[in-house]
mmCIF file of N, CA, C and O in Angstrom:
data_model
loop_
_atom_site.group_PDB
_atom_site.id
_atom_site.type_symbol
_atom_site.label_atom_id
_atom_site.label_comp_id
_atom_site.label_asym_id
_atom_site.label_seq_id
_atom_site.Cartn_x
_atom_site.Cartn_y
_atom_site.Cartn_z
ATOM 1 N N MET C 252 0.846 -1.176 0.000
ATOM 2 C CA MET C 252 0.000 0.000 0.000
ATOM 3 C C MET C 252 0.886 1.232 0.000
ATOM 4 O O MET C 252 1.850 1.310 0.746
ATOM 5 N N ARG C 253 0.566 2.171 -0.829
ATOM 6 C CA ARG C 253 1.334 3.398 -0.912
ATOM 7 C C ARG C 253 0.919 4.359 0.194
ATOM 8 O O ARG C 253 -0.235 4.412 0.593
ATOM 9 N N ILE C 254 1.856 5.148 0.654
ATOM 10 C CA ILE C 254 1.572 6.118 1.712
ATOM 11 C C ILE C 254 0.627 7.194 1.202
ATOM 12 O O ILE C 254 -0.245 7.654 1.912
ATOM 13 N N GLU C 255 0.778 7.570 -0.079
ATOM 14 C CA GLU C 255 -0.081 8.604 -0.635
ATOM 15 C C GLU C 255 -1.546 8.158 -0.619
ATOM 16 O O GLU C 255 -2.437 8.949 -0.342
ATOM 17 N N ALA C 256 -1.794 6.918 -0.919
ATOM 18 C CA ALA C 256 -3.163 6.410 -0.935
ATOM 19 C C ALA C 256 -3.761 6.463 0.466
ATOM 20 O O ALA C 256 -4.931 6.811 0.633
ATOM 21 N N TYR C 257 -2.981 6.165 1.473
ATOM 22 C CA TYR C 257 -3.464 6.240 2.844
ATOM 23 C C TYR C 257 -3.815 7.678 3.198
ATOM 24 O O TYR C 257 -4.830 7.930 3.830
ATOM 25 N N SER C 258 -2.997 8.619 2.775
ATOM 26 C CA SER C 258 -3.273 10.030 3.062
ATOM 27 C C SER C 258 -4.570 10.470 2.411
ATOM 28 O O SER C 258 -5.339 11.238 3.000
ATOM 29 N N GLN C 259 -4.822 10.010 1.198
ATOM 30 C CA GLN C 259 -6.058 10.374 0.503
ATOM 31 C C GLN C 259 -7.272 9.807 1.226
ATOM 32 O O GLN C 259 -8.284 10.492 1.388
ATOM 33 N N VAL C 260 -7.187 8.593 1.677
ATOM 34 C CA VAL C 260 -8.298 7.975 2.399
ATOM 35 C C VAL C 260 -8.530 8.710 3.708
ATOM 36 O O VAL C 260 -9.664 8.988 4.099
ATOM 37 N N GLN C 261 -7.455 9.072 4.377
ATOM 38 C CA GLN C 261 -7.575 9.791 5.643
ATOM 39 C C GLN C 261 -8.228 11.157 5.428
ATOM 40 O O GLN C 261 -9.053 11.587 6.232
ATOM 41 N N GLN C 262 -7.906 11.824 4.333
ATOM 42 C CA GLN C 262 -8.512 13.116 4.029
ATOM 43 C C GLN C 262 -10.006 12.978 3.785
ATOM 44 O O GLN C 262 -10.796 13.821 4.210
ATOM 45 N N ILE C 263 -10.411 11.929 3.118
ATOM 46 C CA ILE C 263 -11.836 11.712 2.854
ATOM 47 C C ILE C 263 -12.594 11.563 4.159
ATOM 48 O O ILE C 263 -13.645 12.157 4.363
ATOM 49 N N TYR C 264 -12.052 10.756 5.080
ATOM 50 C CA TYR C 264 -12.734 10.542 6.349
ATOM 51 C C TYR C 264 -12.712 11.789 7.233
ATOM 52 O O TYR C 264 -13.662 12.066 7.941
ATOM 53 N N SER C 265 -11.642 12.563 7.183
ATOM 54 C CA SER C 265 -11.574 13.750 8.029
ATOM 55 C C SER C 265 -12.450 14.874 7.489
ATOM 56 O O SER C 265 -12.920 15.718 8.244
ATOM 57 N N ASN C 266 -12.734 14.892 6.184
ATOM 58 C CA ASN C 266 -13.570 15.928 5.581
ATOM 59 C C ASN C 266 -15.051 15.579 5.611
ATOM 60 O O ASN C 266 -15.878 16.366 5.186
ATOM 61 N N SER C 267 -15.377 14.423 6.105
ATOM 62 C CA SER C 267 -16.772 13.988 6.131
ATOM 63 C C SER C 267 -17.594 14.894 7.048
ATOM 64 O O SER C 267 -17.204 15.192 8.166
ATOM 65 N N LYS C 268 -18.737 15.351 6.565
ATOM 66 C CA LYS C 268 -19.593 16.277 7.320
ATOM 67 C C LYS C 268 -20.526 15.555 8.284
ATOM 68 O O LYS C 268 -20.960 16.103 9.260
ATOM 69 N N ILE C 269 -20.861 14.293 8.011
ATOM 70 C CA ILE C 269 -21.824 13.557 8.832
ATOM 71 C C ILE C 269 -21.071 12.781 9.900
ATOM 72 O O ILE C 269 -20.175 12.014 9.607
ATOM 73 N N SER C 270 -21.434 13.023 11.114
ATOM 74 C CA SER C 270 -20.837 12.264 12.207
ATOM 75 C C SER C 270 -21.828 11.198 12.667
ATOM 76 O O SER C 270 -23.016 11.287 12.417
ATOM 77 N N LYS C 271 -21.344 10.214 13.349
ATOM 78 C CA LYS C 271 -22.191 9.102 13.760
ATOM 79 C C LYS C 271 -23.309 9.501 14.715
ATOM 80 O O LYS C 271 -24.429 9.054 14.569
ATOM 81 N N PRO C 272 -23.077 10.346 15.715
ATOM 82 C CA PRO C 272 -24.181 10.718 16.603
ATOM 83 C C PRO C 272 -25.306 11.441 15.868
ATOM 84 O O PRO C 272 -26.468 11.227 16.152
ATOM 85 N N GLN C 273 -24.996 12.281 14.898
ATOM 86 C CA GLN C 273 -26.026 12.983 14.142
ATOM 87 C C GLN C 273 -26.839 12.009 13.302
ATOM 88 O O GLN C 273 -28.037 12.120 13.185
ATOM 89 N N ALA C 274 -26.157 11.035 12.709
ATOM 90 C CA ALA C 274 -26.859 10.062 11.880
ATOM 91 C C ALA C 274 -27.829 9.245 12.726
ATOM 92 O O ALA C 274 -28.919 8.923 12.293
ATOM 93 N N ALA C 275 -27.457 8.920 13.950
ATOM 94 C CA ALA C 275 -28.331 8.145 14.823
ATOM 95 C C ALA C 275 -29.557 8.952 15.213
ATOM 96 O O ALA C 275 -30.647 8.413 15.349
ATOM 97 N N LYS C 276 -29.405 10.244 15.389
ATOM 98 C CA LYS C 276 -30.533 11.089 15.764
ATOM 99 C C LYS C 276 -31.554 11.185 14.642
ATOM 100 O O LYS C 276 -32.736 11.227 14.879
ATOM 101 N N LYS C 277 -31.094 11.176 13.412
ATOM 102 C CA LYS C 277 -32.000 11.303 12.272
ATOM 103 C C LYS C 277 -32.847 10.052 12.071
ATOM 104 O O LYS C 277 -33.980 10.136 11.651
ATOM 105 N N THR C 278 -32.286 8.891 12.343
ATOM 106 C CA THR C 278 -33.011 7.655 12.074
ATOM 107 C C THR C 278 -34.029 7.327 13.148
ATOM 108 O O THR C 278 -34.904 6.512 12.933
ATOM 109 N N GLY C 279 -33.927 7.912 14.303
ATOM 110 C CA GLY C 279 -34.912 7.657 15.348
ATOM 111 C C GLY C 279 -34.549 6.460 16.190
ATOM 112 O O GLY C 279 -33.456 6.355 16.695
ATOM 113 N N ASP C 280 -35.491 5.558 16.335
ATOM 114 C CA ASP C 280 -35.309 4.380 17.182
ATOM 115 C C ASP C 280 -34.504 3.326 16.431
ATOM 116 O O ASP C 280 -35.041 2.603 15.590
ATOM 117 N N VAL C 281 -33.236 3.235 16.730
ATOM 118 C CA VAL C 281 -32.353 2.281 16.076
ATOM 119 C C VAL C 281 -32.007 1.188 17.074
ATOM 120 O O VAL C 281 -31.628 1.467 18.201
ATOM 121 N N ARG C 282 -32.159 -0.049 16.653
ATOM 122 C CA ARG C 282 -31.833 -1.186 17.521
ATOM 123 C C ARG C 282 -30.795 -2.047 16.834
ATOM 124 O O ARG C 282 -30.854 -2.265 15.632
ATOM 125 N N ASP C 283 -29.875 -2.522 17.619
ATOM 126 C CA ASP C 283 -28.871 -3.436 17.102
ATOM 127 C C ASP C 283 -29.443 -4.844 17.079
ATOM 128 O O ASP C 283 -30.171 -5.247 17.985
ATOM 129 N N THR C 284 -29.122 -5.572 16.042
ATOM 130 C CA THR C 284 -29.561 -6.954 15.947
ATOM 131 C C THR C 284 -28.355 -7.832 15.646
ATOM 132 O O THR C 284 -27.386 -7.388 15.042
ATOM 133 N N VAL C 285 -28.436 -9.044 16.078
ATOM 134 C CA VAL C 285 -27.392 -10.021 15.824
ATOM 135 C C VAL C 285 -28.033 -11.227 15.173
ATOM 136 O O VAL C 285 -29.071 -11.711 15.613
ATOM 137 N N SER C 286 -27.394 -11.712 14.123
ATOM 138 C CA SER C 286 -27.885 -12.934 13.485
ATOM 139 C C SER C 286 -26.685 -13.819 13.173
ATOM 140 O O SER C 286 -25.605 -13.328 12.867
ATOM 141 N N PHE C 287 -26.886 -15.105 13.293
ATOM 142 C CA PHE C 287 -25.833 -16.066 13.045
ATOM 143 C C PHE C 287 -26.155 -16.837 11.777
ATOM 144 O O PHE C 287 -27.300 -17.231 11.548
ATOM 145 N N SER C 288 -25.154 -17.054 10.985
ATOM 146 C CA SER C 288 -25.351 -17.843 9.776
ATOM 147 C C SER C 288 -25.471 -19.314 10.151
ATOM 148 O O SER C 288 -25.169 -19.721 11.269
ATOM 149 N N SER C 289 -25.901 -20.110 9.201
ATOM 150 C CA SER C 289 -26.024 -21.544 9.479
ATOM 151 C C SER C 289 -24.657 -22.162 9.737
ATOM 152 O O SER C 289 -24.524 -23.097 10.525
ATOM 153 N N ILE C 290 -23.631 -21.629 9.116
ATOM 154 C CA ILE C 290 -22.275 -22.140 9.352
ATOM 155 C C ILE C 290 -21.858 -21.824 10.787
ATOM 156 O O ILE C 290 -21.269 -22.665 11.464
ATOM 157 N N GLY C 291 -22.189 -20.634 11.259
ATOM 158 C CA GLY C 291 -21.872 -20.274 12.634
ATOM 159 C C GLY C 291 -22.567 -21.181 13.625
ATOM 160 O O GLY C 291 -21.992 -21.584 14.637
ATOM 161 N N LYS C 292 -23.818 -21.522 13.338
ATOM 162 C CA LYS C 292 -24.561 -22.426 14.224
ATOM 163 C C LYS C 292 -23.949 -23.817 14.199
ATOM 164 O O LYS C 292 -23.837 -24.477 15.237
ATOM 165 N N ASP C 293 -23.523 -24.268 13.018
ATOM 166 C CA ASP C 293 -22.882 -25.580 12.912
ATOM 167 C C ASP C 293 -21.576 -25.619 13.691
ATOM 168 O O ASP C 293 -21.260 -26.619 14.341
ATOM 169 N N ILE C 294 -20.844 -24.536 13.651
ATOM 170 C CA ILE C 294 -19.584 -24.473 14.395
ATOM 171 C C ILE C 294 -19.852 -24.530 15.889
ATOM 172 O O ILE C 294 -19.140 -25.205 16.633
ATOM 173 N N GLN C 295 -20.891 -23.854 16.350
ATOM 174 C CA GLN C 295 -21.253 -23.892 17.764
ATOM 175 C C GLN C 295 -21.612 -25.311 18.192
ATOM 176 O O GLN C 295 -21.205 -25.779 19.259
ATOM 177 N N VAL C 296 -22.385 -26.021 17.374
ATOM 178 C CA VAL C 296 -22.767 -27.400 17.686
ATOM 179 C C VAL C 296 -21.528 -28.285 17.744
ATOM 180 O O VAL C 296 -21.383 -29.116 18.651
ATOM 181 N N ALA C 297 -20.610 -28.090 16.805
ATOM 182 C CA ALA C 297 -19.387 -28.891 16.782
ATOM 183 C C ALA C 297 -18.531 -28.613 18.015
ATOM 184 O O ALA C 297 -17.969 -29.534 18.616
ATOM 185 N N LYS C 298 -18.430 -27.347 18.409
ATOM 186 C CA LYS C 298 -17.653 -27.006 19.600
ATOM 187 C C LYS C 298 -18.250 -27.644 20.847
ATOM 188 O O LYS C 298 -17.530 -28.145 21.708
ATOM 189 N N GLN C 299 -19.580 -27.629 20.953
ATOM 190 C CA GLN C 299 -20.221 -28.247 22.109
ATOM 191 C C GLN C 299 -19.978 -29.748 22.124
ATOM 192 O O GLN C 299 -19.747 -30.345 23.180
ATOM 193 N N ALA C 300 -20.008 -30.380 20.957
ATOM 194 C CA ALA C 300 -19.772 -31.826 20.883
ATOM 195 C C ALA C 300 -18.346 -32.155 21.316
ATOM 196 O O ALA C 300 -18.119 -33.131 22.044
ATOM 197 N N VAL C 301 -17.392 -31.355 20.896
ATOM 198 C CA VAL C 301 -16.000 -31.580 21.285
ATOM 199 C C VAL C 301 -15.824 -31.356 22.780
ATOM 200 O O VAL C 301 -15.128 -32.118 23.448
ATOM 201 N N ASN C 302 -16.443 -30.325 23.311
ATOM 202 C CA ASN C 302 -16.324 -30.052 24.747
ATOM 203 C C ASN C 302 -16.961 -31.143 25.584
ATOM 204 O O ASN C 302 -16.506 -31.432 26.690
ATOM 205 N N ASN C 303 -18.026 -31.774 25.089
ATOM 206 C CA ASN C 303 -18.704 -32.825 25.840
ATOM 207 C C ASN C 303 -18.032 -34.181 25.695
ATOM 208 O O ASN C 303 -18.298 -35.085 26.472
ATOM 209 N N ALA C 304 -17.166 -34.352 24.689
ATOM 210 C CA ALA C 304 -16.492 -35.630 24.466
ATOM 211 C C ALA C 304 -15.380 -35.799 25.498
ATOM 212 O O ALA C 304 -14.704 -34.840 25.871
ATOM 213 N N PRO C 305 -15.180 -37.019 25.958
ATOM 214 C CA PRO C 305 -14.108 -37.252 26.935
ATOM 215 C C PRO C 305 -12.739 -37.104 26.282
ATOM 216 O O PRO C 305 -12.560 -37.377 25.094
ATOM 217 N N ASP C 306 -11.754 -36.672 27.069
ATOM 218 C CA ASP C 306 -10.401 -36.515 26.559
ATOM 219 C C ASP C 306 -9.696 -37.857 26.379
ATOM 220 O O ASP C 306 -8.790 -37.984 25.569
ATOM 221 N N ILE C 307 -10.093 -38.845 27.169
ATOM 222 C CA ILE C 307 -9.459 -40.160 27.132
ATOM 223 C C ILE C 307 -10.484 -41.196 26.694
ATOM 224 O O ILE C 307 -11.586 -41.255 27.241
ATOM 225 N N ARG C 308 -10.127 -41.988 25.702
ATOM 226 C CA ARG C 308 -11.018 -43.061 25.241
ATOM 227 C C ARG C 308 -10.755 -44.298 26.100
ATOM 228 O O ARG C 308 -9.825 -45.051 25.875
ATOM 229 N N GLU C 309 -11.595 -44.452 27.100
ATOM 230 C CA GLU C 309 -11.409 -45.504 28.111
ATOM 231 C C GLU C 309 -11.388 -46.904 27.499
ATOM 232 O O GLU C 309 -10.647 -47.774 27.973
ATOM 233 N N ASP C 310 -12.184 -47.154 26.459
ATOM 234 C CA ASP C 310 -12.202 -48.488 25.845
ATOM 235 C C ASP C 310 -10.850 -48.834 25.230
ATOM 236 O O ASP C 310 -10.356 -49.955 25.365
ATOM 237 N N LYS C 311 -10.215 -47.873 24.573
ATOM 238 C CA LYS C 311 -8.893 -48.105 23.981
ATOM 239 C C LYS C 311 -7.843 -48.311 25.071
ATOM 240 O O LYS C 311 -7.002 -49.206 24.973
ATOM 241 N N VAL C 312 -7.894 -47.484 26.107
ATOM 242 C CA VAL C 312 -6.922 -47.579 27.194
ATOM 243 C C VAL C 312 -7.051 -48.926 27.900
ATOM 244 O O VAL C 312 -6.046 -49.583 28.202
ATOM 245 N N ALA C 313 -8.274 -49.360 28.146
ATOM 246 C CA ALA C 313 -8.493 -50.638 28.844
ATOM 247 C C ALA C 313 -7.949 -51.809 28.022
ATOM 248 O O ALA C 313 -7.297 -52.714 28.578
ATOM 249 N N SER C 314 -8.199 -51.797 26.707
ATOM 250 C CA SER C 314 -7.706 -52.911 25.889
ATOM 251 C C SER C 314 -6.182 -52.906 25.805
ATOM 252 O O SER C 314 -5.554 -53.974 25.837
ATOM 253 N N LEU C 315 -5.558 -51.745 25.740
ATOM 254 C CA LEU C 315 -4.097 -51.682 25.708
ATOM 255 C C LEU C 315 -3.495 -52.104 27.041
ATOM 256 O O LEU C 315 -2.486 -52.831 27.082
ATOM 257 N N LYS C 316 -4.107 -51.689 28.144
ATOM 258 C CA LYS C 316 -3.619 -52.112 29.463
ATOM 259 C C LYS C 316 -3.701 -53.619 29.613
ATOM 260 O O LYS C 316 -2.775 -54.256 30.150
ATOM 261 N N ALA C 317 -4.795 -54.195 29.145
ATOM 262 C CA ALA C 317 -4.962 -55.655 29.238
ATOM 263 C C ALA C 317 -3.913 -56.369 28.393
ATOM 264 O O ALA C 317 -3.337 -57.382 28.833
ATOM 265 N N ALA C 318 -3.641 -55.859 27.191
ATOM 266 C CA ALA C 318 -2.645 -56.488 26.324
ATOM 267 C C ALA C 318 -1.251 -56.392 26.934
ATOM 268 O O ALA C 318 -0.464 -57.349 26.867
ATOM 269 N N ILE C 319 -0.923 -55.265 27.542
ATOM 270 C CA ILE C 319 0.382 -55.110 28.187
ATOM 271 C C ILE C 319 0.494 -56.049 29.383
ATOM 272 O O ILE C 319 1.523 -56.713 29.592
ATOM 273 N N LYS C 320 -0.575 -56.143 30.176
ATOM 274 C CA LYS C 320 -0.571 -57.002 31.363
ATOM 275 C C LYS C 320 -0.423 -58.476 30.979
ATOM 276 O O LYS C 320 0.291 -59.232 31.646
ATOM 277 N N ASN C 321 -1.087 -58.873 29.878
ATOM 278 C CA ASN C 321 -1.020 -60.266 29.426
ATOM 279 C C ASN C 321 0.275 -60.583 28.699
ATOM 280 O O ASN C 321 0.589 -61.744 28.461
ATOM 281 N N GLY C 322 1.009 -59.542 28.310
ATOM 282 C CA GLY C 322 2.246 -59.763 27.557
ATOM 283 C C GLY C 322 2.006 -59.958 26.075
ATOM 284 O O GLY C 322 2.900 -60.399 25.355
ATOM 285 N N THR C 323 0.822 -59.632 25.606
ATOM 286 C CA THR C 323 0.498 -59.827 24.194
ATOM 287 C C THR C 323 0.636 -58.537 23.375
ATOM 288 O O THR C 323 0.456 -58.559 22.163
ATOM 289 N N TYR C 324 0.974 -57.440 24.037
ATOM 290 C CA TYR C 324 1.134 -56.169 23.323
ATOM 291 C C TYR C 324 2.479 -56.191 22.636
ATOM 292 O O TYR C 324 3.524 -56.331 23.258
ATOM 293 N N ASP C 325 2.471 -56.054 21.311
ATOM 294 C CA ASP C 325 3.704 -56.130 20.535
ATOM 295 C C ASP C 325 3.811 -54.883 19.659
ATOM 296 O O ASP C 325 2.867 -54.537 18.947
ATOM 297 N N VAL C 326 4.958 -54.253 19.737
ATOM 298 C CA VAL C 326 5.203 -53.063 18.930
ATOM 299 C C VAL C 326 6.315 -53.379 17.950
ATOM 300 O O VAL C 326 7.376 -53.871 18.336
ATOM 301 N N SER C 327 6.061 -53.088 16.688
ATOM 302 C CA SER C 327 7.078 -53.285 15.670
ATOM 303 C C SER C 327 8.148 -52.212 15.847
ATOM 304 O O SER C 327 7.849 -51.019 15.905
ATOM 305 N N GLY C 328 9.387 -52.634 15.922
ATOM 306 C CA GLY C 328 10.492 -51.685 16.085
ATOM 307 C C GLY C 328 10.583 -50.735 14.904
ATOM 308 O O GLY C 328 10.864 -49.545 15.053
ATOM 309 N N GLU C 329 10.313 -51.257 13.726
ATOM 310 C CA GLU C 329 10.371 -50.427 12.518
ATOM 311 C C GLU C 329 9.254 -49.376 12.516
ATOM 312 O O GLU C 329 9.480 -48.211 12.195
ATOM 313 N N ALA C 330 8.051 -49.771 12.901
ATOM 314 C CA ALA C 330 6.923 -48.837 12.955
ATOM 315 C C ALA C 330 7.181 -47.765 14.013
ATOM 316 O O ALA C 330 6.897 -46.585 13.782
ATOM 317 N N PHE C 331 7.745 -48.182 15.153
ATOM 318 C CA PHE C 331 8.052 -47.219 16.207
ATOM 319 C C PHE C 331 9.088 -46.207 15.734
ATOM 320 O O PHE C 331 8.951 -45.007 15.942
ATOM 321 N N ALA C 332 10.134 -46.695 15.058
ATOM 322 C CA ALA C 332 11.186 -45.807 14.554
ATOM 323 C C ALA C 332 10.625 -44.832 13.517
ATOM 324 O O ALA C 332 10.975 -43.650 13.505
ATOM 325 N N ASP C 333 9.749 -45.319 12.638
ATOM 326 C CA ASP C 333 9.143 -44.448 11.625
ATOM 327 C C ASP C 333 8.326 -43.327 12.270
ATOM 328 O O ASP C 333 8.428 -42.164 11.871
ATOM 329 N N LYS C 334 7.542 -43.681 13.260
ATOM 330 C CA LYS C 334 6.728 -42.674 13.937
ATOM 331 C C LYS C 334 7.586 -41.698 14.726
ATOM 332 O O LYS C 334 7.305 -40.499 14.775
ATOM 333 N N LEU C 335 8.665 -42.203 15.327
ATOM 334 C CA LEU C 335 9.567 -41.349 16.089
ATOM 335 C C LEU C 335 10.250 -40.337 15.169
ATOM 336 O O LEU C 335 10.320 -39.145 15.485
ATOM 337 N N LEU C 336 10.708 -40.795 14.012
ATOM 338 C CA LEU C 336 11.355 -39.889 13.058
ATOM 339 C C LEU C 336 10.347 -38.890 12.476
ATOM 340 O O LEU C 336 10.701 -37.720 12.252
ATOM 341 N N ALA C 337 9.132 -39.319 12.237
ATOM 342 C CA ALA C 337 8.109 -38.409 11.711
ATOM 343 C C ALA C 337 7.816 -37.313 12.722
ATOM 344 O O ALA C 337 7.667 -36.134 12.369
ATOM 345 N N LYS C 338 7.727 -37.673 13.997
ATOM 346 C CA LYS C 338 7.491 -36.691 15.055
ATOM 347 C C LYS C 338 8.666 -35.734 15.168
ATOM 348 O O LYS C 338 8.485 -34.536 15.354
ATOM 349 N N TYR C 339 9.869 -36.252 15.009
ATOM 350 C CA TYR C 339 11.063 -35.407 15.053
ATOM 351 C C TYR C 339 11.048 -34.395 13.910
ATOM 352 O O TYR C 339 11.399 -33.232 14.092
ATOM 353 N N ASP C 340 10.647 -34.848 12.723
ATOM 354 C CA ASP C 340 10.569 -33.951 11.562
ATOM 355 C C ASP C 340 9.529 -32.850 11.781
ATOM 356 O O ASP C 340 9.718 -31.732 11.308
ATOM 357 N N GLU C 341 8.447 -33.139 12.471
ATOM 358 C CA GLU C 341 7.426 -32.127 12.760
ATOM 359 C C GLU C 341 7.983 -31.022 13.658
ATOM 360 O O GLU C 341 7.636 -29.859 13.502
ATOM 361 N N LEU C 342 8.820 -31.409 14.608
ATOM 362 C CA LEU C 342 9.368 -30.451 15.554
ATOM 363 C C LEU C 342 10.459 -29.569 14.950
ATOM 364 O O LEU C 342 10.607 -28.421 15.322
ATOM 365 N N PHE C 343 11.212 -30.129 14.014
ATOM 366 C CA PHE C 343 12.340 -29.376 13.455
ATOM 367 C C PHE C 343 12.175 -29.343 11.994
ATOM 368 O O PHE C 343 12.295 -28.888 11.130
#
C-alpha cells in the first residue's frame, strides 16, 4: 500500500460532514440486531460436541492395558522408529 493512498483515504474521512451521533438522531429508534449464519450455528454445535467428548477413550486404554498385562502387546520396532522420526521432523 502506498503512503499517498493512505493520506487520501484519511482526508476523505476527516472531511466527512456527517458524524455518527447525528446520523443516529435522524433515524430515530435504532436497535442493534445479531444474526448467526447456518455455518456459525454448525460451528457452535461442533464445539459443544467436542467439549462434551471425553479426553481419554477408556475403551482403547483398557484394551491396551490388558494387552500389556497379558504380555500380548507387541510393537514393531520399525513402525516405532518411523513414527519417532516423523514426530522429530514435525518439531524441526
